[in-house]
Amino acid sequence: DFDGDGKDDIVTFLRNGYDQVTAGDVYVGLSSGASFQPGTRWHEYFCIGQEVCRTGDFDGDGRTDIVSFLRDTQTGDKRGDVYVALATGTAYRFETASKWQDIFCVGAEQCAVGDFNGDGRDDILAFVRDTQGGSGQGDVNVALSNGYGFGVATRWHDFFCIGPEECKVADFDGDGKDDIIAFYRNSYTGDSVGDVFVALSTGSSFQAATRWQSFFCVGQETCDVGDFDGDGKADIVSFAKSTYSGDPMGDVYVALSNGAGFGSGVKWQSFFCIDQEQCGAGDFNGDGKDDIIVFSKGSNGGVYVALSNGSSFGAGVKWNNFFCVGDEICGLGDFDGDGKDDIVTFLRNGYDQVTAGDVYVGLSSG
């Protein structure tokens, strides 16, 4: 939600772009609640090359900001730097990026964003996974935001998310603090196939992981999280995509959270997000229930949304004709703070020297 209106928007990071001009551009498409506005450039040089782009409200003002993890793209003192560009309240743009952390999320560690202590400001998290051996394997490190920088990283869990498990962040028990989740998928055999484990946040650490679902999101299905029934507790969703042929192709299943576990998976949509399309979730009309979105990618560039009614998703409707194509990095957030999620694209290396690093936003109209 980049404009803070309560509706999630979309973002695309052009990263290396199409030439030296477009490299690093970031575009945002704001949500109106029924469509996304045309993408406009919100930053002209952010998150290029192999840097990792994410979104979150790091200063707690209700507008989604952008973050870039430099990881190992730089050497020496710059290795592991983390830069944040805050969304402004007076103009549709991001401020000049500033460094918020000196060393965080390096190598093959997985970078994530969430409000883990419940203070209204998003923090950063690193799943160490298998990048370290011995006691370091599976560590989960968190650096809390103070509104203008991230503190020293501390270990919040000593063994979570290893191997090919898929990990994400959301508030599954509705206490205002983001938790961590691991989808086992086909990482293991036998009864462990499809297991889903959650470790709840205490505000200063994550509790021991417990199994919340015994069979969800396996094979080549795409897993995601969101509060689809609007009860304040994040649920899980699985996009079947083109994993199966015939009627199951494009199915979308949701398992609702009761605060201590997930219910059985129920089909909420019968055809959405197939092949190489990119799926996601956000509240695009600002009604408190997360919806689903698909970026067509390729040369098509269409963006489709299926709204949630609390028990299913409606038909997919095109909300933007051309946004986040090729190798651009797509994202979501309420960038103007109006309560509706918007879309953003990071051009990364761009299309030329002028567009390198550009960031474009498409606002949601609801």
mmCIF file of N, CA and C in Angstrom, residues 1 11 19 38 49 53 143 151 167 188 202 258 338 340 345:
data_model
loop_
_atom_site.group_PDB
_atom_site.id
_atom_site.type_symbol
_atom_site.label_atom_id
_atom_site.label_comp_id
_atom_site.label_asym_id
_atom_site.label_seq_id
_atom_site.Cartn_x
_atom_site.Cartn_y
_atom_site.Cartn_z
ATOM 1 N N ASP A 1 0.856 -1.186 0.000
ATOM 2 C CA ASP A 1 0.000 0.000 0.000
ATOM 3 C C ASP A 1 0.897 1.243 0.000
ATOM 4 N N VAL A 11 4.049 -2.988 -7.769
ATOM 5 C CA VAL A 11 5.337 -2.352 -8.021
ATOM 6 C C VAL A 11 6.176 -3.274 -8.893
ATOM 7 N N ASP A 19 18.197 -0.866 -21.018
ATOM 8 C CA ASP A 19 19.386 -0.157 -21.468
ATOM 9 C C ASP A 19 19.909 0.627 -20.269
ATOM 10 N N PRO A 38 -2.268 3.803 -14.480
ATOM 11 C CA PRO A 38 -1.048 3.565 -15.260
ATOM 12 C C PRO A 38 0.190 3.721 -14.385
ATOM 13 N N GLY A 49 20.992 -4.921 -10.829
ATOM 14 C CA GLY A 49 21.787 -6.145 -10.860
ATOM 15 C C GLY A 49 21.158 -7.264 -10.062
ATOM 16 N N CYS A 53 15.104 -6.920 -4.050
ATOM 17 C CA CYS A 53 14.139 -5.850 -3.792
ATOM 18 C C CYS A 53 12.979 -6.392 -2.957
ATOM 19 N N ALA A 143 16.404 -7.939 12.303
ATOM 20 C CA ALA A 143 16.892 -6.602 12.643
ATOM 21 C C ALA A 143 15.679 -5.678 12.698
ATOM 22 N N GLY A 151 18.209 -2.006 13.574
ATOM 23 C CA GLY A 151 19.139 -2.300 14.644
ATOM 24 C C GLY A 151 20.043 -3.478 14.312
ATOM 25 N N CYS A 167 9.678 -20.636 2.539
ATOM 26 C CA CYS A 167 9.405 -19.871 3.756
ATOM 27 C C CYS A 167 8.787 -18.518 3.430
ATOM 28 N N TYR A 188 10.338 -33.774 1.769
ATOM 29 C CA TYR A 188 10.502 -35.032 2.475
ATOM 30 C C TYR A 188 9.537 -36.057 1.890
ATOM 31 N N THR A 202 6.905 -13.854 19.525
ATOM 32 C CA THR A 202 6.615 -13.355 20.873
ATOM 33 C C THR A 202 6.877 -11.857 20.971
ATOM 34 N N ASN A 258 -7.301 -20.483 12.027
ATOM 35 C CA ASN A 258 -8.129 -20.270 13.215
ATOM 36 C C ASN A 258 -7.306 -19.707 14.367
ATOM 37 N N ASP A 338 -3.762 4.894 0.995
ATOM 38 C CA ASP A 338 -5.217 5.055 0.936
ATOM 39 C C ASP A 338 -5.969 3.788 1.313
ATOM 40 N N LYS A 340 -5.652 0.838 -0.142
ATOM 41 C CA LYS A 340 -5.749 -0.089 -1.262
ATOM 42 C C LYS A 340 -4.347 -0.411 -1.756
ATOM 43 N N THR A 345 6.933 -1.733 -10.062
ATOM 44 C CA THR A 345 7.886 -2.491 -10.863
ATOM 45 C C THR A 345 9.267 -1.859 -10.763
#
